[in-house]
GROMACS .gro file of C-alpha atoms in nm:
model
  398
    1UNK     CA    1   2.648   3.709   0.573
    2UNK     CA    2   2.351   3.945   0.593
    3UNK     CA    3   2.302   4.083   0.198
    4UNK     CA    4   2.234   3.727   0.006
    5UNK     CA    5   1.961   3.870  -0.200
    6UNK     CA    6   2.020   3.755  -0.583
    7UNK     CA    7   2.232   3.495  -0.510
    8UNK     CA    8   2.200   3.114  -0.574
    9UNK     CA    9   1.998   2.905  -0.356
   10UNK     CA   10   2.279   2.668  -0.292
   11UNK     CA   11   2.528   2.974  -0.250
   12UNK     CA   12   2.223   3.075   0.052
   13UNK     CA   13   2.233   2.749   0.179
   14UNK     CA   14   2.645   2.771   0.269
   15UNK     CA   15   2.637   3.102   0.386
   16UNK     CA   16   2.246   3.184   0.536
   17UNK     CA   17   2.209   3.205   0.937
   18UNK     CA   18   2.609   3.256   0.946
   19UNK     CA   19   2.742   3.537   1.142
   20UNK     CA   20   3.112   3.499   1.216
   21UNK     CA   21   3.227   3.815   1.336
   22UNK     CA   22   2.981   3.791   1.599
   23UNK     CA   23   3.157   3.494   1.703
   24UNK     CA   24   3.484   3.600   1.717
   25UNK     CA   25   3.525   3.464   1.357
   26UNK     CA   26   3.440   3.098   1.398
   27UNK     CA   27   3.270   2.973   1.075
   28UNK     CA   28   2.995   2.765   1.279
   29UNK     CA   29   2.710   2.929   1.498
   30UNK     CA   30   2.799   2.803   1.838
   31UNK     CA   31   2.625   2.587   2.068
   32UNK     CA   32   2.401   2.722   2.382
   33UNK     CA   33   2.321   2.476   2.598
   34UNK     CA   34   2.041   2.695   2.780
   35UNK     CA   35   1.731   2.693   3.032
   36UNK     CA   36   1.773   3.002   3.214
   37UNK     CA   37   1.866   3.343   3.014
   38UNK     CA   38   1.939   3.602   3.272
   39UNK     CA   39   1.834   3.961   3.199
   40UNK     CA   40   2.049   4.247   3.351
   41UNK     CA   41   1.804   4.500   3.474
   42UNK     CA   42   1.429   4.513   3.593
   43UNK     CA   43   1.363   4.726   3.273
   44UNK     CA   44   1.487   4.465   3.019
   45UNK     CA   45   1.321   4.184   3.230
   46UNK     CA   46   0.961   4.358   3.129
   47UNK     CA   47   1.062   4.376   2.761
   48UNK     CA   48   1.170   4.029   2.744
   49UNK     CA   49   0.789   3.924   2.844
   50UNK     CA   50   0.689   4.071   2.551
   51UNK     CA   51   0.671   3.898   2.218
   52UNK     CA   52   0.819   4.159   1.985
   53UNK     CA   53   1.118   4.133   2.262
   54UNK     CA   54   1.456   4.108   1.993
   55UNK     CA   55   1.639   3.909   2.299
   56UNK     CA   56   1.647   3.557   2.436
   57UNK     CA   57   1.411   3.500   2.735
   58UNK     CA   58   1.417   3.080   2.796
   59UNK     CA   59   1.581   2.798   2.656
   60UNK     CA   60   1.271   2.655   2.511
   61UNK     CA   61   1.164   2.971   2.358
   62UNK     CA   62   1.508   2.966   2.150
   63UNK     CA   63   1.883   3.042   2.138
   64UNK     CA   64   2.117   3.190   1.926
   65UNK     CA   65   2.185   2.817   1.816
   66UNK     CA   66   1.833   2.781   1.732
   67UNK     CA   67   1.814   3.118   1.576
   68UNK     CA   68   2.090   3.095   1.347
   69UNK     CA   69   1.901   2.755   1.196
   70UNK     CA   70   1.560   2.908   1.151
   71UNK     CA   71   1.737   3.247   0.982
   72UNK     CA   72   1.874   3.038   0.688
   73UNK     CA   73   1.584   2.816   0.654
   74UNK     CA   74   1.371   3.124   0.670
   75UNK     CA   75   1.609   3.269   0.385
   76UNK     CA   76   1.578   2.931   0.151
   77UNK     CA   77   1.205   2.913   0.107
   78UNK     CA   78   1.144   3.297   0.134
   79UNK     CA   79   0.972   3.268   0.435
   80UNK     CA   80   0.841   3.564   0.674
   81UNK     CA   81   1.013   3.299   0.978
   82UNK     CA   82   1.059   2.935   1.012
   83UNK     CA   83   1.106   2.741   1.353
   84UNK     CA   84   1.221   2.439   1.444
   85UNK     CA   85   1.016   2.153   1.626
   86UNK     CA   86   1.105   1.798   1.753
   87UNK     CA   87   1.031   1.573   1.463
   88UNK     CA   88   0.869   1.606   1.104
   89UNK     CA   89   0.541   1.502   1.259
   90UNK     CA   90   0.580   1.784   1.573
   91UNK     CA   91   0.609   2.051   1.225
   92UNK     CA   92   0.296   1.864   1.079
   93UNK     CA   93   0.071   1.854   1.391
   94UNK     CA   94   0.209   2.240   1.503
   95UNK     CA   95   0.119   2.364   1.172
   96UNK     CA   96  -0.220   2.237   1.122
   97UNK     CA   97  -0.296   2.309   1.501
   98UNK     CA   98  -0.174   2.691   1.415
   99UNK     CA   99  -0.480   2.724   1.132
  100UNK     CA  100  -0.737   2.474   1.257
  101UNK     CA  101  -1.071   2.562   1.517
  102UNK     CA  102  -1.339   2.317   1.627
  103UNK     CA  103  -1.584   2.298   1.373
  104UNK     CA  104  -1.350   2.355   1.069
  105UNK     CA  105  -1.318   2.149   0.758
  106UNK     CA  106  -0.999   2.039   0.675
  107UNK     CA  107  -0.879   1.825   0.285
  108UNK     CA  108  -0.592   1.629   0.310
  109UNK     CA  109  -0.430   1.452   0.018
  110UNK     CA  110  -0.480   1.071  -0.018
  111UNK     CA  111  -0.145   0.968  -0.068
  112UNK     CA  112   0.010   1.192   0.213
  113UNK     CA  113   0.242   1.073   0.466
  114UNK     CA  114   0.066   0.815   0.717
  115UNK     CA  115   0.104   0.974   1.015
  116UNK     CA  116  -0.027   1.280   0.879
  117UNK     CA  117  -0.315   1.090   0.864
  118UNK     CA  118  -0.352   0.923   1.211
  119UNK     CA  119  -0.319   1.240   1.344
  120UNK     CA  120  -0.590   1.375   1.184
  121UNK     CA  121  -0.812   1.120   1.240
  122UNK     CA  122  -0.661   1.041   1.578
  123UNK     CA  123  -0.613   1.370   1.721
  124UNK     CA  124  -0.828   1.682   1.532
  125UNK     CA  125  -1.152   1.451   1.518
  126UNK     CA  126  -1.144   1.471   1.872
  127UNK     CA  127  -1.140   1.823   1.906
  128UNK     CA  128  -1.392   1.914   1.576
  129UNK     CA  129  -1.218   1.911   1.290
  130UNK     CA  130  -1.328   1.697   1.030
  131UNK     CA  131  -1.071   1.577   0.781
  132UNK     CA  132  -1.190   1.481   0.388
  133UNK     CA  133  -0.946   1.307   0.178
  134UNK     CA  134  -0.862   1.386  -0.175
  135UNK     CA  135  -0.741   1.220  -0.481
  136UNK     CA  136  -0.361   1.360  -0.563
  137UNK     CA  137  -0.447   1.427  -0.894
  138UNK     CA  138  -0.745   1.642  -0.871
  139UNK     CA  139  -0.594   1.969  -0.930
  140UNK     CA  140  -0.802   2.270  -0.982
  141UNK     CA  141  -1.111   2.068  -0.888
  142UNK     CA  142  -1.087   2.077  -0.561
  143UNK     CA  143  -1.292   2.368  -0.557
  144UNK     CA  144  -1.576   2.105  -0.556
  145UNK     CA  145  -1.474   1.952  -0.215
  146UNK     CA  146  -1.460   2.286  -0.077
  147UNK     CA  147  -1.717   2.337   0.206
  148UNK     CA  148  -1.815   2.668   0.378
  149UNK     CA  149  -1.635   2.574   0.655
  150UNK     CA  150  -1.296   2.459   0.470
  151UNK     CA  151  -1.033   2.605   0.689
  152UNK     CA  152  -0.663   2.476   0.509
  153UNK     CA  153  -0.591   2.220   0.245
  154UNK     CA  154  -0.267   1.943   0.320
  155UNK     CA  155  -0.068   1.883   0.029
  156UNK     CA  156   0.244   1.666  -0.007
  157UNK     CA  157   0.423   1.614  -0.324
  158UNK     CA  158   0.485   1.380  -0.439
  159UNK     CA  159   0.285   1.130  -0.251
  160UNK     CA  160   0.436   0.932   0.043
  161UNK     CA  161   0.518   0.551  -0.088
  162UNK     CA  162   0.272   0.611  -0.455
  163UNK     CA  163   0.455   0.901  -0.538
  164UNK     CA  164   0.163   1.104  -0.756
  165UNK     CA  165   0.260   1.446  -0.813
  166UNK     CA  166  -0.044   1.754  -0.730
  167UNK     CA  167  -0.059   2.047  -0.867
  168UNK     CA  168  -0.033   2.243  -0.619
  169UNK     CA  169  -0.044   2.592  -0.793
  170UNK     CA  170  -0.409   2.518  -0.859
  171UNK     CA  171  -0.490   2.366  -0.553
  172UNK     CA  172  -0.339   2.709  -0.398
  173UNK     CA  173  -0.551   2.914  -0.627
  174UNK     CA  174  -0.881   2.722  -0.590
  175UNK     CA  175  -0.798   2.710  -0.192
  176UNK     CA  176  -0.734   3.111  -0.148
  177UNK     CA  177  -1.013   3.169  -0.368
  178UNK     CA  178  -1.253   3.033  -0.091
  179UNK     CA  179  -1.035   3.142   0.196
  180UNK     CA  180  -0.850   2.856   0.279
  181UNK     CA  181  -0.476   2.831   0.381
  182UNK     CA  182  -0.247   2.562   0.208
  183UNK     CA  183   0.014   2.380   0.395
  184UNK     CA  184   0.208   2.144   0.211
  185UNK     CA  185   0.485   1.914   0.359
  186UNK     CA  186   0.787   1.929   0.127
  187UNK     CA  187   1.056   1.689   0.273
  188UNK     CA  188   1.100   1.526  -0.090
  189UNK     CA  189   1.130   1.837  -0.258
  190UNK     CA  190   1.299   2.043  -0.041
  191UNK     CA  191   1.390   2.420  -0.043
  192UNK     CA  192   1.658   2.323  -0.344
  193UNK     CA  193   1.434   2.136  -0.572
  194UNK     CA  194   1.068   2.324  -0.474
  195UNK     CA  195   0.955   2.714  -0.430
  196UNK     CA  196   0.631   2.588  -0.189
  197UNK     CA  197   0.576   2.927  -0.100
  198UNK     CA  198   0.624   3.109  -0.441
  199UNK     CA  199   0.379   2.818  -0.570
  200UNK     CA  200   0.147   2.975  -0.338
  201UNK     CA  201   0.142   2.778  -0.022
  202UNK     CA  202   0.143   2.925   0.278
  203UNK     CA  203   0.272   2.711   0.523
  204UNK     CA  204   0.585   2.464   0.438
  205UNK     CA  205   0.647   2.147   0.697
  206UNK     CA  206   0.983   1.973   0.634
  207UNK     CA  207   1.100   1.677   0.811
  208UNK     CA  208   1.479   1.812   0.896
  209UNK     CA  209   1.548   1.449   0.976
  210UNK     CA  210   1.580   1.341   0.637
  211UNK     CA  211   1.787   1.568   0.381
  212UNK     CA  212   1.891   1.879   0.547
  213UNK     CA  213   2.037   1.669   0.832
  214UNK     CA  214   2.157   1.371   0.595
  215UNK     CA  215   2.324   1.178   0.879
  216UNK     CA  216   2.075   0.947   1.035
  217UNK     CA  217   2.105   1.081   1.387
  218UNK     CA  218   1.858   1.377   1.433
  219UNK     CA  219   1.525   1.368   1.441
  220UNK     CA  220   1.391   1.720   1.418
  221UNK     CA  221   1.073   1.949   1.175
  222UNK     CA  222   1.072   2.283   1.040
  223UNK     CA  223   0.789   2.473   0.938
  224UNK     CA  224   0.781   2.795   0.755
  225UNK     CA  225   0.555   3.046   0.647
  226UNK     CA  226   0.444   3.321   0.492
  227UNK     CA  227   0.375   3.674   0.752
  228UNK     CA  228   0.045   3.603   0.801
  229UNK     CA  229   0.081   3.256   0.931
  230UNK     CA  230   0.401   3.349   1.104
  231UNK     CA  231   0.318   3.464   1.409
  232UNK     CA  232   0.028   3.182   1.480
  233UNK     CA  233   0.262   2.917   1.341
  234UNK     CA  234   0.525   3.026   1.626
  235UNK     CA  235   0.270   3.068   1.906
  236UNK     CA  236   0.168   2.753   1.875
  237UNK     CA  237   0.461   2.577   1.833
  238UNK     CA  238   0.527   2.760   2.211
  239UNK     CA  239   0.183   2.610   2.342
  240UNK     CA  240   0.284   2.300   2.280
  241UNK     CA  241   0.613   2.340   2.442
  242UNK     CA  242   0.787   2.230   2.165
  243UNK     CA  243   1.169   2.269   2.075
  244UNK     CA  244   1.480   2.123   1.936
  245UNK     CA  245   1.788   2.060   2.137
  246UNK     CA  246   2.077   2.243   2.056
  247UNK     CA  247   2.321   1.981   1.962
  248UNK     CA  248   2.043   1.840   1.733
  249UNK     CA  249   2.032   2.213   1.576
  250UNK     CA  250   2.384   2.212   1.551
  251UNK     CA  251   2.406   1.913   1.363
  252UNK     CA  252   2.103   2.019   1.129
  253UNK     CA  253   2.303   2.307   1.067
  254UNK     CA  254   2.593   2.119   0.965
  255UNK     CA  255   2.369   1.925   0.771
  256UNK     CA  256   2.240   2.194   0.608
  257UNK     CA  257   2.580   2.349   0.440
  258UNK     CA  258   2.677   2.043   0.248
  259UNK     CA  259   2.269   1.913   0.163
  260UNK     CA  260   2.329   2.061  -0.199
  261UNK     CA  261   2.625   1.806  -0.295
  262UNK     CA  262   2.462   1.559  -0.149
  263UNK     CA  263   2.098   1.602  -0.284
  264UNK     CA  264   2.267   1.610  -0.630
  265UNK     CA  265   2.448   1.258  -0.603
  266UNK     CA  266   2.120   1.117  -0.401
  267UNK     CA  267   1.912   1.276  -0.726
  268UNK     CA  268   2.177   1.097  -0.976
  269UNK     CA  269   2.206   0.741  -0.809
  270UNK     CA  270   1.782   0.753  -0.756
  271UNK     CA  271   1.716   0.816  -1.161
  272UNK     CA  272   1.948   0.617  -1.250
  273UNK     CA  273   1.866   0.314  -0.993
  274UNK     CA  274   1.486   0.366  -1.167
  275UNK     CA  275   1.598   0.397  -1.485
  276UNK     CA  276   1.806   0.023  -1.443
  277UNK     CA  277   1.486  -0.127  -1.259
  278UNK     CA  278   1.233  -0.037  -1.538
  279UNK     CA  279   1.436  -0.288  -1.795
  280UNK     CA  280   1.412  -0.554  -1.500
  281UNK     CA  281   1.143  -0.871  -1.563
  282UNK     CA  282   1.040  -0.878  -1.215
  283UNK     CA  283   0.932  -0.514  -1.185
  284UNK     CA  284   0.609  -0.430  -1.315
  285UNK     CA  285   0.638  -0.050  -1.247
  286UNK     CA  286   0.892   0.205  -1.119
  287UNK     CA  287   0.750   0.538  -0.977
  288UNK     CA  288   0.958   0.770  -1.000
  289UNK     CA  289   0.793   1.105  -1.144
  290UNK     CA  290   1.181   1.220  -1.257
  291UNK     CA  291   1.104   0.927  -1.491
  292UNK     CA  292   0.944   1.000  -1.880
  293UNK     CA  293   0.745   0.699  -1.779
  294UNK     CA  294   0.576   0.875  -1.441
  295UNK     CA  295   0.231   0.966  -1.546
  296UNK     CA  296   0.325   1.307  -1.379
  297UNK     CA  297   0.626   1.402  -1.513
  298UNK     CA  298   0.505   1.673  -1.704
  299UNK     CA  299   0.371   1.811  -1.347
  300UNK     CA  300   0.723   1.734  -1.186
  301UNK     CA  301   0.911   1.907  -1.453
  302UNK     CA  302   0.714   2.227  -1.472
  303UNK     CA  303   0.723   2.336  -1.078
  304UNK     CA  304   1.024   2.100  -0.930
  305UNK     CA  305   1.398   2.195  -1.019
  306UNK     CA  306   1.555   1.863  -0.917
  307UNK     CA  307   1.461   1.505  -0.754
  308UNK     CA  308   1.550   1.344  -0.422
  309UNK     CA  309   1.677   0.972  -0.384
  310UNK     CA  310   1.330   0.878  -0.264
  311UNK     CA  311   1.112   0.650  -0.501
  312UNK     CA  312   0.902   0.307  -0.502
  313UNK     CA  313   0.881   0.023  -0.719
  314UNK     CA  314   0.621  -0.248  -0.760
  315UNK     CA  315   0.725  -0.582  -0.808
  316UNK     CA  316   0.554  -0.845  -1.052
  317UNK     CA  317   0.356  -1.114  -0.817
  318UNK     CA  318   0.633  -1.363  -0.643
  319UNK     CA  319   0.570  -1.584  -0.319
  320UNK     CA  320   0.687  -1.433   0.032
  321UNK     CA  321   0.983  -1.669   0.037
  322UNK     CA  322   1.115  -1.497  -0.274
  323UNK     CA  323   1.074  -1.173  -0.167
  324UNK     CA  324   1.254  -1.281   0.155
  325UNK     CA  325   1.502  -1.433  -0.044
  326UNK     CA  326   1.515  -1.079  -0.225
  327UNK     CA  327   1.574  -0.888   0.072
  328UNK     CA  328   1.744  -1.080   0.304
  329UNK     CA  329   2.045  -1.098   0.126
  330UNK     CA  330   2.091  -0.716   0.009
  331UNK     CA  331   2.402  -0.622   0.144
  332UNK     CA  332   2.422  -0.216   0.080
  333UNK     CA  333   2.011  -0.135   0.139
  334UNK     CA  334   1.927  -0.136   0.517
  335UNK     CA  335   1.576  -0.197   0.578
  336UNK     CA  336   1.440   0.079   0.822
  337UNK     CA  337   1.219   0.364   0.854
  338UNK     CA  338   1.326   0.697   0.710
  339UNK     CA  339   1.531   0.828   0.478
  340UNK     CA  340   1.760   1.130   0.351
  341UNK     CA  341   2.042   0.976   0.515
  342UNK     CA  342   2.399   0.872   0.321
  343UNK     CA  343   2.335   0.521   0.344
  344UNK     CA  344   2.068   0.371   0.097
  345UNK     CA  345   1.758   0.224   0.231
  346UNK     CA  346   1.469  -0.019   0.127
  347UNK     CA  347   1.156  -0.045   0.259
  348UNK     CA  348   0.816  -0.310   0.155
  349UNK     CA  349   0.508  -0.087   0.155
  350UNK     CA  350   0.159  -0.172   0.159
  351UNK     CA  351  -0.055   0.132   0.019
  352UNK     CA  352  -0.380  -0.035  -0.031
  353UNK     CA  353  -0.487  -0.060   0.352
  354UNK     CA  354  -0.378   0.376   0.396
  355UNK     CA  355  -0.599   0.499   0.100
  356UNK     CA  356  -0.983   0.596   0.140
  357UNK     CA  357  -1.054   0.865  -0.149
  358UNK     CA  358  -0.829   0.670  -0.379
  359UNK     CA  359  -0.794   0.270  -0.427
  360UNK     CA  360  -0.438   0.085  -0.472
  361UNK     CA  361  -0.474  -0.193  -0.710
  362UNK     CA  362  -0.176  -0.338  -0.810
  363UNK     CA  363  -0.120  -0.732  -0.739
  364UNK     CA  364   0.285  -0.713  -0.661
  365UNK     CA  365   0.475  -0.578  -0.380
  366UNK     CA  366   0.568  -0.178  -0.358
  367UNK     CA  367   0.934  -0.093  -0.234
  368UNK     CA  368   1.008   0.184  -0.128
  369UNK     CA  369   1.384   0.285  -0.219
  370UNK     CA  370   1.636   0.572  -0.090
  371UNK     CA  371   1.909   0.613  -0.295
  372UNK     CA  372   2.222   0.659  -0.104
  373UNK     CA  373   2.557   0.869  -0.140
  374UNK     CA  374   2.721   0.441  -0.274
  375UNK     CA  375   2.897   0.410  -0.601
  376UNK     CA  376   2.593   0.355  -0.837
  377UNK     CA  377   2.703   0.034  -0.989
  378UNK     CA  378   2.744  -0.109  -0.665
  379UNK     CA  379   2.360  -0.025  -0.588
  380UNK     CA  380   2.262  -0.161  -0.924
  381UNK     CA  381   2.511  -0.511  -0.853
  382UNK     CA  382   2.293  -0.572  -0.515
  383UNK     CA  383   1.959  -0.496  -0.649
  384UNK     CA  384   2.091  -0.728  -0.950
  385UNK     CA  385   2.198  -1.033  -0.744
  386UNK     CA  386   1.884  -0.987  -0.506
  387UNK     CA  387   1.651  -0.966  -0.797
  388UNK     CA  388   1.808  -1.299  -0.925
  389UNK     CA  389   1.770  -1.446  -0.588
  390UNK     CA  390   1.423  -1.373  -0.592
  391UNK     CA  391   1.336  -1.555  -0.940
  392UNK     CA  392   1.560  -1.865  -0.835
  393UNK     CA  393   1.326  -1.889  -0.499
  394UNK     CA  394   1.020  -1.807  -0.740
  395UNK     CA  395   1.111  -2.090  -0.949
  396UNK     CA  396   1.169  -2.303  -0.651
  397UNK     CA  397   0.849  -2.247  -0.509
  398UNK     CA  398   0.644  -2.282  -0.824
   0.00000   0.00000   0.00000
């Protein structure tokens, strides 16, 4: 459907990137498995080396399967274009590589996503950028951390495993005021719950292998952007040779159609999983900012429309044994990397050894929880009877 302007973002999100009828009516964008793209003349061969070229020239330079993706991606934040990359960390690394030069200054938020972080200090030190990190919560004053030579400004909110909201409209304001561009990685949020770019960021990074793919079997980025990031953002995404298969792309697609349903039931089961751990003994604190409790909630509430199933909780001090004892014997939480899939997840976290700007204090153990498409009460039963587990070994050990 081409004319989707006015409707509802979850309307977009069925129907965006869709063409039938140029499919001979089949609902899904098909598949192109594709290196070589064969041009039919001489003449359309020298328009095809052109950028502005409206055609398909290589496999790794796209595809109507990769097209159709990055049109209604493009269509739910607002973006000028979006394109697709190889992982979450692929969109991170192509993004900041797109607005970065030796010599330039770049702020980074303290609580972002760890890799974000190694590849900054790993990767852009060695080619002259120096990276400062900031405190989450600074806001508006990070005009004082502002250098001449401040180039872009890394958000994420809220924070990977601490989960502190930013206030990213300020940060935005304080950031163009000086010149800077503001990237901001958005996989909690996503399109549905956060308007990045109409909260004045200019580049959005979203790790596609979480929500919008919600299966647990692609691993794939997006970034999107405003027009005039677009065009860097996509050259150097080409530099790097970077690209998505198509079956990956068709599955994100897929993905994509039905993420509204299930963002609303991960939202539901992740509030109310917090909500149920906040009465528990052995939890000294939940943070979730969709909680009252959330220092930032006010901050969550004003900019976000909605949560994810993504939050952390910090338990009271126990031996190892009973937090062994804790998770060993959860039957419905897997304990693996990622998240955004159907299946709920949990995950021990230590934040205290990632942090520089900021310091992590607290004596118990953070876990890190994703909130699956389960019945709720059978979540709450097996964090019950593992929390029980844990104070019997507790006792046992004391």
């Amino acid at each position: 459907m081409d004319d989707l302007k006015g409707m509802a973002a979850r309307t977009r999100l069925v129907h965006a990137g869709r063409h039938p009828h140029d499919n001979h009516g089949v609902v899904n964008p098909p598949v192109y498995h594709a290196s070589t793209i064969l041009q039919p003349s001489l003449a359309v061969w020298e328009a095809s080396r052109k950028p502005d070229f409206p055609g398909y020239r290589y496999g790794r330079a796209g595809t109507p399967t990769s097209r159709s993706f990055e049109e209604a991606v493009a269509d739910m934040y607002g973006a000028a274009d979006a394109v697709a990359v190889s992982s979450g960390l692929a969109a991170i690394a192509c993004a900041l590589m797109a607005v970065l030069r030796a010599g330039d200054h770049l702020l980074v938020s303290d609580s972002a996503y760890f890799p974000t972080r190694k590849f900054c200090d790993q990767m852009l030190a060695r080619y002259g950028v120096e990276t400062t990190y900031y405190d989450p919560r600074l806001g508006g004053r990070i005009a004082d951390l502002l250098r001449p030579n401040t180039r872009a400004v890394f958000t994420e909110a809220p924070g990977s495993l601490t989960f502190e909201m930013q206030d990213i409209p300020a940060i935005a304001a304080a950031a163009h005021a000086h010149g800077a561009v503001v990237l901001t990685d958005n996989t909690w949020g996503t399109a549905l719950h956060f308007d990045a770019l109409g909260k004045g960021v200019d580049i959005v990074v979203e790790a596609v292998t979480k929500y919008i793919c919600g299966h647990s079997d692609v691993m794939m980025g997006l970034i999107a952007s405003t027009a005039e990031h677009a065009g860097a953002v996509r050259d150097m995404v080409r530099l790097h040779g970077n690209c998505s298969g198509p079956d990956d792309l068709y599955l994100a697609q897929r993905g994509l159609r039905t993420m509204g349903v299930r963002l609303k039931q991960n939202e539901a089961n992740g509030l109310a999983l917090a909500t149920w751990l906040e009465g528990r003994p052995e939890v000294s604190k939940v943070l979730h900012p969709g909680l009252p409790s959330h220092p930032d909630h006010a901050l969550w509430q004003r900019d976000f429309s909605g949560a994810s199933g993504l939050f952390s909780f910090v338990l009271r001090p126990v031996p190892r044994a009973a937090l062994a004892a804790f998770l060993d014997g959860l039957k419905l939480y897997g304990m693996g990397a990622s998240w955004g899939g159907f299946e709920s997840l949990i995950l021990p976290g230590d934040p205290k050894a990632l942090r520089t700007a900021t310091t992590w204090d607290e004596p118990g153990q953070l876990l890190r929880i994703h909130a699956g498409l389960e019945d709720v009460d059978d979540l709450i039963a097996d964090l019950e009877a593992g929390l029980d587990r844990l104070t019997a070994a507790a006792k046992a050990a004391a």
